[in-house]
Structure formats: structure tokens, C-alpha cells
XYZ file of C-alpha atoms in Angstrom:
563
model
C 233.194 41.667 182.031
C 232.787 45.429 182.220
C 230.742 45.306 179.006
C 228.378 42.771 180.584
C 228.028 44.978 183.657
C 227.218 47.983 181.482
C 224.537 46.023 179.583
C 223.135 44.929 182.913
C 222.959 48.516 184.153
C 221.163 49.560 180.954
C 218.685 46.688 181.315
C 217.955 47.605 184.925
C 217.550 51.283 183.966
C 215.056 50.351 181.244
C 213.060 48.274 183.699
C 213.035 51.202 186.152
C 211.917 53.590 183.377
C 209.132 51.210 182.250
C 207.960 50.736 185.832
C 208.060 54.502 186.443
C 206.178 55.150 183.202
C 203.550 52.582 184.175
C 203.322 54.117 187.638
C 202.940 57.670 186.364
C 200.918 56.930 183.186
C 197.631 57.858 184.875
C 199.040 61.244 185.878
C 200.433 61.752 182.374
C 197.091 60.832 180.827
C 195.239 63.207 183.148
C 197.616 66.033 182.214
C 197.280 65.282 178.495
C 193.465 65.235 178.627
C 193.280 68.519 180.525
C 195.958 70.213 178.414
C 194.698 69.161 174.982
C 191.040 69.429 175.993
C 191.521 72.991 177.197
C 193.189 73.944 173.925
C 190.361 72.396 171.908
C 187.511 73.918 173.943
C 189.349 77.242 174.589
C 188.317 77.022 178.235
C 189.238 74.842 181.187
C 188.779 71.094 180.913
C 189.296 69.384 184.271
C 189.569 65.744 185.324
C 189.585 64.318 188.845
C 191.617 61.225 187.888
C 192.444 58.810 185.071
C 192.960 55.032 185.214
C 194.775 53.521 182.215
C 194.761 49.721 181.816
C 196.607 47.508 179.323
C 194.927 44.117 179.675
C 192.399 44.649 178.207
C 193.421 47.977 176.710
C 191.262 50.812 177.952
C 190.913 53.787 180.254
C 188.545 55.276 182.807
C 188.193 59.021 183.298
C 186.613 60.233 186.536
C 185.068 63.654 187.228
C 185.274 65.315 183.811
C 184.212 68.982 183.723
C 184.138 70.992 180.469
C 183.707 74.779 180.763
C 181.386 76.646 178.428
C 183.741 79.177 176.756
C 180.860 81.605 176.163
C 179.826 81.414 179.846
C 182.994 80.629 181.855
C 181.121 80.383 185.177
C 179.160 77.440 183.769
C 180.176 73.909 182.873
C 178.680 73.007 179.528
C 179.116 69.336 180.375
C 180.042 67.091 183.293
C 180.509 63.336 183.544
C 181.137 61.255 186.616
C 182.746 58.442 184.595
C 183.908 57.822 181.035
C 185.066 54.269 180.483
C 186.306 52.886 177.141
C 187.747 49.597 175.849
C 189.981 49.985 172.802
C 191.329 47.656 170.117
C 195.129 47.258 169.988
C 195.568 46.620 166.282
C 193.915 49.808 164.869
C 196.109 51.911 167.173
C 199.091 50.838 165.075
C 197.404 52.652 162.157
C 196.672 55.743 164.276
C 193.009 54.776 164.576
C 190.963 54.862 167.756
C 188.345 52.099 167.620
C 186.265 51.704 170.768
C 184.234 48.519 170.969
C 182.271 49.512 174.056
C 182.242 52.613 176.189
C 180.234 54.064 179.020
C 179.426 57.685 179.781
C 177.829 57.925 183.208
C 176.573 60.752 185.384
C 176.181 63.279 182.575
C 174.947 66.744 183.555
C 174.604 69.932 181.549
C 174.925 73.671 182.250
C 176.062 73.298 185.851
C 177.398 76.223 187.867
C 181.113 76.603 188.601
C 182.578 78.046 191.799
C 185.474 79.678 189.912
C 185.764 80.856 186.342
C 186.851 78.390 183.691
C 188.210 81.090 181.410
C 191.865 80.774 180.382
C 193.650 84.131 179.861
C 194.811 84.522 176.279
C 192.830 81.476 175.128
C 189.158 81.889 176.042
C 187.496 84.259 173.546
C 185.563 87.280 174.848
C 181.762 86.955 174.916
C 180.267 87.312 171.458
C 178.850 90.754 170.653
C 176.393 89.193 168.229
C 172.870 88.797 169.644
C 172.340 85.254 170.884
C 169.425 83.111 169.801
C 167.770 83.948 173.129
C 168.236 87.685 172.493
C 166.800 87.366 168.994
C 163.756 85.500 170.288
C 163.219 88.099 173.006
C 163.380 90.887 170.442
C 160.783 89.176 168.260
C 158.548 87.990 171.102
C 157.208 90.958 173.018
C 153.981 91.355 174.923
C 151.490 93.665 173.212
C 150.620 96.973 174.863
C 148.227 96.642 177.805
C 148.260 100.259 179.020
C 146.309 103.070 177.374
C 148.936 105.607 176.256
C 148.620 109.389 176.665
C 147.568 111.110 173.379
C 150.134 113.938 173.713
C 152.918 111.427 174.421
C 151.901 109.373 171.396
C 151.943 112.391 169.092
C 155.341 113.457 170.441
C 156.792 110.046 169.531
C 155.694 110.288 165.900
C 157.366 112.436 163.266
C 154.111 113.936 161.980
C 154.040 114.077 158.222
C 151.440 116.862 158.367
C 153.844 119.210 160.160
C 156.787 118.602 157.836
C 154.614 118.961 154.713
C 153.031 122.162 156.044
C 156.461 123.668 156.733
C 157.650 122.802 153.236
C 154.551 124.318 151.642
C 154.737 127.446 153.791
C 158.317 128.018 152.623
C 157.317 127.343 149.006
C 154.387 129.782 149.151
C 156.565 132.494 150.671
C 159.193 132.094 147.946
C 156.601 132.073 145.156
C 154.806 135.142 146.477
C 158.104 137.023 146.490
C 158.883 135.895 142.947
C 155.445 136.898 141.700
C 155.673 140.305 143.341
C 158.855 140.948 141.403
C 157.280 139.694 138.177
C 154.111 141.775 138.640
C 156.185 144.893 139.296
C 157.943 144.327 135.979
C 154.686 143.916 133.975
C 152.848 146.771 132.182
C 150.577 148.492 134.688
C 148.015 151.328 134.936
C 150.697 153.962 134.354
C 151.693 152.175 131.148
C 148.054 151.994 130.058
C 147.446 155.666 130.844
C 150.530 156.604 128.843
C 149.128 154.741 125.816
C 145.778 156.515 126.205
C 147.346 160.011 126.400
C 149.593 159.419 123.396
C 146.740 158.057 121.293
C 144.518 160.983 122.316
C 147.197 163.481 121.293
C 147.589 161.839 117.905
C 143.854 161.854 117.285
C 143.757 165.657 117.859
C 145.916 166.347 114.779
C 144.174 168.966 112.522
C 145.806 169.050 109.101
C 145.494 166.066 106.746
C 149.227 165.261 106.719
C 149.431 165.132 110.508
C 146.338 162.929 110.568
C 147.876 160.470 108.108
C 151.068 160.341 110.211
C 148.943 159.946 113.396
C 147.149 156.882 111.987
C 150.486 155.115 111.449
C 151.725 156.048 114.909
C 148.463 154.855 116.543
C 148.934 151.480 114.852
C 152.483 151.282 116.253
C 151.187 152.120 119.738
C 148.479 149.493 119.425
C 151.107 146.931 118.374
C 153.175 147.763 121.469
C 150.035 147.541 123.623
C 149.250 144.079 122.175
C 152.745 142.904 123.138
C 152.259 144.201 126.684
C 148.850 142.515 126.804
C 150.426 139.207 125.789
C 152.995 139.524 128.592
C 150.155 139.951 131.073
C 148.247 136.978 129.588
C 151.388 134.770 129.739
C 151.904 135.744 133.371
C 148.257 134.941 134.151
C 148.567 131.543 132.470
C 151.742 130.721 134.411
C 150.127 131.843 137.663
C 147.050 129.707 137.068
C 149.252 126.650 136.552
C 151.170 127.350 139.758
C 147.989 127.955 141.739
C 146.517 124.676 140.457
C 149.657 122.802 141.535
C 149.682 124.541 144.913
C 146.027 123.651 145.481
C 146.861 120.007 144.757
C 149.807 120.205 147.198
C 147.570 121.795 149.813
C 145.051 119.003 149.359
C 147.847 116.496 150.121
C 148.795 118.447 153.240
C 145.189 118.408 154.394
C 144.999 114.643 153.750
C 148.227 113.956 155.673
C 146.537 114.003 159.126
C 144.650 110.818 158.180
C 147.915 109.004 157.531
C 149.427 110.491 160.701
C 146.401 109.317 162.654
C 146.841 105.785 161.352
C 150.544 105.724 162.310
C 149.840 107.110 165.787
C 147.159 104.489 166.477
C 149.451 101.705 165.253
C 152.057 102.935 167.727
C 149.440 102.756 170.494
C 149.362 98.973 169.946
C 145.634 98.604 170.618
C 145.144 95.834 168.102
C 142.964 92.819 169.010
C 144.973 90.701 166.565
C 148.146 91.328 168.574
C 146.797 89.131 171.356
C 146.607 86.174 169.014
C 150.414 86.140 169.199
C 150.498 86.190 172.994
C 151.815 82.620 173.179
C 154.950 83.606 171.281
C 155.562 86.417 173.758
C 154.907 84.290 176.850
C 156.715 81.108 175.843
C 159.389 82.557 173.552
C 162.036 82.978 176.266
C 161.885 79.335 177.376
C 161.733 78.130 173.764
C 164.824 80.191 172.962
C 166.793 78.730 175.895
C 165.928 75.159 174.902
C 166.670 75.835 171.249
C 169.968 77.500 172.130
C 171.099 74.445 174.127
C 169.947 72.062 171.400
C 171.836 74.022 168.717
C 174.962 74.151 170.898
C 175.099 70.383 171.384
C 174.155 69.600 167.816
C 177.036 71.823 166.711
C 179.478 70.112 169.066
C 178.560 66.696 167.667
C 179.317 67.753 164.103
C 183.084 67.004 164.118
C 182.291 63.416 165.140
C 179.454 62.735 162.680
C 180.173 64.864 159.632
C 181.555 62.068 157.475
C 181.684 63.200 153.860
C 178.821 65.615 154.416
C 178.646 69.199 153.287
C 180.194 70.698 156.413
C 183.270 68.498 156.046
C 183.617 69.573 152.442
C 183.308 73.289 153.292
C 186.437 73.239 155.439
C 189.874 72.800 153.982
C 191.552 70.175 156.218
C 195.025 68.819 155.750
C 195.290 65.957 153.227
C 194.000 62.722 154.758
C 196.622 59.980 154.337
C 194.761 57.429 156.471
C 194.494 53.914 155.012
C 190.777 53.059 154.940
C 191.156 49.745 153.126
C 190.221 47.915 156.327
C 186.837 49.691 156.362
C 187.580 51.452 159.641
C 187.477 55.249 160.162
C 190.018 57.145 162.253
C 187.617 57.362 165.196
C 184.735 55.062 166.041
C 182.714 54.198 169.106
C 180.618 51.186 168.214
C 178.474 51.154 171.342
C 178.328 53.940 173.922
C 176.125 53.467 176.968
C 175.096 56.807 178.450
C 173.265 57.972 181.530
C 172.733 61.240 183.326
C 170.238 64.017 183.916
C 168.564 66.291 181.379
C 167.951 69.896 182.527
C 164.176 70.351 182.285
C 162.913 73.701 183.703
C 163.252 73.735 187.493
C 164.328 70.062 187.664
C 166.551 67.371 186.163
C 165.139 64.278 184.453
C 167.341 61.169 184.786
C 167.903 59.247 181.560
C 169.828 56.306 180.137
C 170.384 55.000 176.654
C 172.820 54.085 173.906
C 174.685 55.946 171.172
C 175.829 53.585 168.399
C 178.241 54.137 165.506
C 179.616 57.468 166.640
C 182.354 58.265 164.103
C 184.106 61.072 162.286
C 183.792 59.272 158.911
C 180.344 57.766 158.536
C 181.008 57.441 154.795
C 183.850 55.014 155.540
C 182.004 53.093 158.254
C 178.841 53.002 156.141
C 176.393 53.217 159.023
C 174.503 56.216 160.464
C 174.864 57.126 164.126
C 171.850 56.206 166.251
C 170.869 57.635 169.612
C 168.155 56.308 171.916
C 167.356 57.707 175.383
C 164.729 56.619 177.894
C 163.599 57.639 181.331
C 160.908 56.250 183.592
C 161.909 57.718 186.920
C 159.155 58.053 189.492
C 157.698 61.537 189.742
C 159.625 63.151 186.881
C 157.773 61.857 183.851
C 158.580 59.445 181.056
C 161.083 60.248 178.297
C 161.515 58.534 174.947
C 164.057 60.140 172.594
C 165.360 58.746 169.301
C 167.803 60.218 166.843
C 169.398 59.146 163.579
C 172.367 61.131 162.294
C 172.914 59.944 158.749
C 176.113 61.411 157.322
C 176.952 58.393 155.168
C 176.268 60.303 151.937
C 177.246 63.819 150.855
C 173.862 65.224 151.929
C 173.510 64.919 155.701
C 170.084 63.830 156.951
C 169.471 63.981 160.673
C 166.147 63.225 162.317
C 165.013 63.346 165.928
C 161.797 62.457 167.711
C 160.911 62.754 171.367
C 157.995 62.111 173.654
C 157.934 63.427 177.213
C 154.854 62.609 179.276
C 153.616 63.171 182.837
C 156.303 65.779 183.410
C 155.694 67.932 186.505
C 156.798 71.502 185.812
C 157.100 74.269 188.384
C 157.971 77.952 188.564
C 158.482 78.766 184.886
C 158.517 82.536 184.427
C 156.495 83.432 181.345
C 156.688 87.195 181.839
C 158.911 89.136 184.231
C 157.519 92.548 183.272
C 156.710 94.576 186.370
C 153.387 95.676 184.963
C 152.321 92.175 183.859
C 154.177 89.298 185.595
C 153.094 85.731 184.821
C 154.586 82.547 186.315
C 153.531 78.957 185.688
C 153.522 77.768 189.286
C 152.508 74.152 188.656
C 151.393 71.959 185.791
C 151.675 68.473 184.318
C 153.138 68.592 180.812
C 153.131 66.240 177.839
C 155.523 67.295 175.078
C 156.044 65.500 171.772
C 157.963 66.598 168.737
C 159.888 65.734 165.619
C 162.752 67.513 163.891
C 164.429 66.839 160.557
C 167.637 68.535 159.443
C 168.490 67.962 155.794
C 171.404 69.715 154.147
C 171.346 72.474 156.773
C 167.574 73.066 156.552
C 165.349 72.577 159.592
C 161.774 71.311 159.748
C 160.433 70.923 163.299
C 157.041 70.464 164.903
C 156.496 70.384 168.690
C 153.183 69.920 170.504
C 152.850 70.524 174.239
C 149.844 70.115 176.533
C 149.715 71.514 180.058
C 147.186 70.114 182.529
C 146.353 70.985 186.144
C 147.685 74.471 185.492
C 148.272 76.917 188.324
C 149.473 80.417 187.434
C 151.101 82.690 190.008
C 152.443 86.233 190.497
C 149.353 87.693 188.832
C 148.654 91.289 189.825
C 145.836 91.859 192.310
C 143.408 94.786 192.475
C 144.229 95.978 188.959
C 141.856 98.736 187.807
C 143.081 99.255 184.238
C 140.362 97.661 182.031
C 142.633 95.687 179.692
C 144.852 94.276 182.418
C 141.863 93.416 184.577
C 140.204 91.468 181.749
C 143.418 89.590 180.927
C 144.145 88.738 184.560
C 140.618 87.424 185.092
C 140.981 85.228 182.010
C 144.359 83.886 183.180
C 143.046 83.086 186.667
C 140.424 80.767 185.165
C 142.830 78.786 182.977
C 143.332 75.177 184.103
C 144.841 73.762 180.906
C 146.242 74.926 177.599
C 148.256 73.680 174.652
C 151.171 75.102 172.702
C 152.383 74.300 169.200
C 155.708 75.361 167.729
C 156.722 75.130 164.090
C 160.248 75.986 162.957
C 161.520 75.885 159.408
C 164.270 77.274 157.229
C 167.996 77.737 157.763
C 169.188 75.909 160.872
C 170.893 78.945 162.444
C 168.093 81.394 161.604
C 164.799 79.510 161.396
C 161.357 81.029 161.057
C 159.505 80.193 164.265
C 155.735 80.143 164.686
C 154.224 79.563 168.128
C 150.483 79.236 168.668
C 148.436 78.330 171.708
C 144.872 77.903 172.888
C 145.704 80.858 175.160
C 145.712 83.103 172.089
C 142.011 82.661 171.465
C 141.037 82.783 175.150
C 142.898 86.024 175.862
C 142.104 87.774 172.585
C 138.387 87.137 173.132
C 138.617 88.454 176.694
C 139.958 91.837 175.534
C 138.520 92.286 172.030
C 135.458 94.323 173.044
C 137.458 96.396 175.519
C 140.199 97.096 173.027
C 137.686 98.304 170.445
C 136.100 100.591 173.048
C 139.404 101.939 174.387
C 140.724 102.372 170.880
C 137.675 104.452 169.968
C 138.150 106.676 173.042
C 141.870 107.104 172.396
C 141.249 107.776 168.721
C 138.925 110.657 169.594
C 141.466 112.193 171.976
C 144.329 111.809 169.503
C 142.213 113.274 166.709
C 141.386 116.322 168.829
C 145.082 116.894 169.632
C 146.010 116.358 166.014
C 143.348 118.812 164.867
C 144.897 121.479 167.097
C 148.284 120.889 165.490
C 146.763 120.883 162.001
C 144.836 124.090 162.671
C 148.014 125.823 163.803
C 150.266 124.552 161.023
C 147.859 124.275 158.077
C 145.313 127.004 158.792
C 147.498 129.839 157.464
C 148.249 128.075 154.182
C 144.800 128.838 152.754
C 145.214 132.585 153.280
C 148.732 132.438 151.822
C 147.412 130.671 148.734
C 144.532 133.150 148.472
C 147.155 135.883 148.180
C 148.289 134.331 144.890
C 144.685 133.964 143.754
C 144.229 137.720 144.352
C 147.194 138.379 142.064
C 145.368 136.381 139.394
C 142.373 138.737 139.720
C 144.673 141.733 139.373
C 146.119 140.316 136.159
C 142.631 139.663 134.804
C 141.731 143.283 135.456
C 144.810 144.507 133.562
C 143.981 142.208 130.675
C 140.522 143.795 130.473
C 141.902 147.329 130.552
C 144.456 146.676 127.802
C 141.859 144.819 125.712
C 139.528 147.857 125.899
C 142.370 150.065 124.701
C 142.717 147.920 121.593
């Protein structure tokens, strides 16, 4: 009897435990999602509530917020509702197979009231320049102010000055060396000594002394020839050095031309520079969009890599999953999605479907397909399609989009104090296509802006270049932009062109040529002053060596006459 009572107690306890587990399962699920999600993202993942159901098996997650670990005061992603219906049988094989799911109320890059960083888990901000920083570095407005000639010259390490200093030091050292060599050569005293000795020998009176004198004169003449050869060798060496020094001096005198070219390049007064104005004006916005696109493409990779290259690069733990049933470990067959896309200064509502989202496309045998549409009143029409084919070892992803009748407002093209430009209003039509094959990007985007109104343009500007540019911008009512990107996905070569390039370059070409000519004259005058000071004395220094050559020639003549 006691045994029966004990079994009864155990049975009741089990029922209580099951009921308690069922009662608290939503809380447990919420905790698990937040805990494991935070570990995976390395920043806070928060959920308002979770509703787990068993018949049919599924769950609903409400109020999901995922912090951007690189910007903890921003949510990378939000969703009002995630609802999924799962299959029971695959769960027994540790597989999550979702027949249908819904992802509603999606929003991106939303502000947080408190930081989502987790001490000891969230990494510090990357010190590497972001894609936006790289674009900003490459996309700068050309110079629109006429620089001061003295300031320009001070910013350039003038080759003329350094070469002149080197030659001045070389001339000084060579003059010293030649002075020492000349002092050691036979001179007038040596020549006079020869003359006196020969004269004394020639005055011998008896025949024997005369015979001895003839032999001694020949010895003196032999010594004189040797001294003459020393002088000739010195003259030859000096002539070679002078020739080389004249060539060096010619290079010094030619250096100002090269310096002038470098100084004028630094001035930036190049009409061709304005043909790249579009890249400077639109680069910041392009970088922000590209940065977001790269971020989300990267976050999709773990779910679509299949047997592709990225999966093979890593070294995961051995996969012991049984794929004989043709099912991957994770699969969402049909995902209905809706939300708002962050277009500059507004959000565009969208809806669509994401089919065959899986971590092993090679097992499932079908590429993931994404289709988004939007036809909301007053915010334009969106048509986006994507195919992420990771079925084979070489991943091939392609995307196309068409956005029409999009009202855009308050896009800052340039925030420079001396040349601010803001697109106040316009109607945009943007279409593009991107292919990513084996980590290589090929993208083409065309954008047209109609009913354009630009704002924040400077008024009453007197500087000629700025005035011409501002007048041209004020008259623009429409323009187009084309962007081409190719190469490695993380570091593509980007080319941006626009009809603005031609309009603005034509408006300033004549003025730039005129201002460049004026500046060139002023810079040349300043440079001539520097050249005169640094180079002028080199001629006289070199002439000092030439004078030594004349002295040697004179000695050669004197010794030759002796012989």
C-alpha cells in the first residue's frame, strides 16, 4: 500500500513538473533566445515575449531587437513578429525544418535609448578604416580656392634648393682639394730653378766641363718633362671634373621646371578634376548604402554558404548529420517578410518572400530566392529580386532592383563650410544589377533625379571659381548618376560618373585656365627669387675652378718653352 502511495506521489509530482514546464516554457524560451543570441552577436539581443505552441509545433517571437556590435547605440535589426511552424520528425534528428514562417515589422539601423554593448563580450570599435572612411578618403572635392603662392612653395620640398645645397657643398670640397693639389705641383719657383741651373751649366768654359754640362742639362730637362706631365695630368683631371660639374649645374638649373610642375599640381587647378565631381558629391551616400549592403550580405552567409568556398575555408567540427533524407540541418522553405527599408530621409515599406533559406544548399539542392515589392502611396515603387546560389562549390549570387518615383529630401552632398551642397528635393528612379561570383563583384547602378532643388548654396560669393560653380548648380533641374563597381567584394574599384561632371567642368574650364595662368606667373616669380638666391652663386664658384684650369695651362706653356 505504501508503495502504491509513493508511485502516486511520483506521478502527481511529474504532472506538476510538466504543467510548470509548460507554464514557464515561454519565459525559458525568451531567456534562451536572448542569452544565446547575445553570445552569437556579441551585443545585446532583446525580446519582448515568446509564445511556444505544440499543436501545431511552432513559436512566435515578439519585439526582437538585435544590437549592432560595431555601433552599440544602434539596433542593426528589429522585428515586431517572427512566427514559425516547425516539423516534429526532423527535430528528432537535430534538424530544424520550418515549413512556413513570417518576419513582420522589420526595421534597420534604428536608434537605441541605452547602449547594447555587453562588458567583456562586445568588441571595441574597429581601428581599421570603414568602407565609408575609405570612400571619403578617395572622394574629395577638388580645390575651389586660389592658393597663396608663398604658402604653396612652403608646402613643397623644393628639389632646386636641395640640389643647390648639395652642389654648393661639393664645389667647396673640390675647391679645397684642388688648392692642395695645385700647391703640391711644380710652380714658377720650380721653373725658375730649372732656368738658373741650366744657365749655369751653359756658362762652363773648358771642354770637359761643357761635356759634363750637356749631360746634366739633359737630366734637368728629363726632370722638367716629368713635372710638365704632372701639370698636364692635373689639367686633364680638372677638365673632367669641370665638365661633370657643369652637367650637374645644368640639372640644378633645370630643377625649377620640375618644382614648378609639382607646385601647380598641388594647387589643384585642373579642369579635369571637375569631371570627377560626382564621385566627391555622391561618394558619402554611396559608401553608407554599400556598407549596409555588405553588412547584411555578410550576415546571411552562415545560412546560405552550403558547400561554397567560404564554408570550405573555415575548419568546422566534423559534421555527423545524416543527410540521407535530403534535408539540411536548417531550412526555412517559405519565409514571408515585411518591414521598412531605410532610404535617405525616409523609410520605404516593403513585403515579399524568401524561399529555401538554408545552411546547406548543396544538400537541399535549391538556391535561395528573395523577392521584395513595395507600392506604397507617396514613397515610390520597389521591385527587388535576388538569387543566392550556393548549391555548387562556386557561389553565384545575383541581385536586381528597380526603385521608381522615389521622393528624396535633404541629402547632404557636401558639408564643407566653404562649399555646402544639399539635395533639398527630387524625384529619383534607381535601377541596378549586381553579380557576386566566387567573391568577385560586378555591379552597375543607374540613377536619375528629376525636379531637383538644391539648397544651402552660398550666396554673394565673389571668388570666381565658386561663383561659376554655384551659378551652374542653381540652374540644375535634373541629373543622372552611374556607378560601376568591380573586383574583390571587400575592396572593389568604384567608378561614379554623372551628367553634373560635364556641366560643372564646362562652367569653370575657362576660369581655371585663366586663374592657373595668373597663379603660375606669381609662383614662377617667387620661385625665381629662391633660385636666384640658391643657384646664383654656383656659377661663380664653378668659375673659380675654371680659373685654376687657366693657371695650369699657363704653367704648361712655361715648362714647354723651357724644353
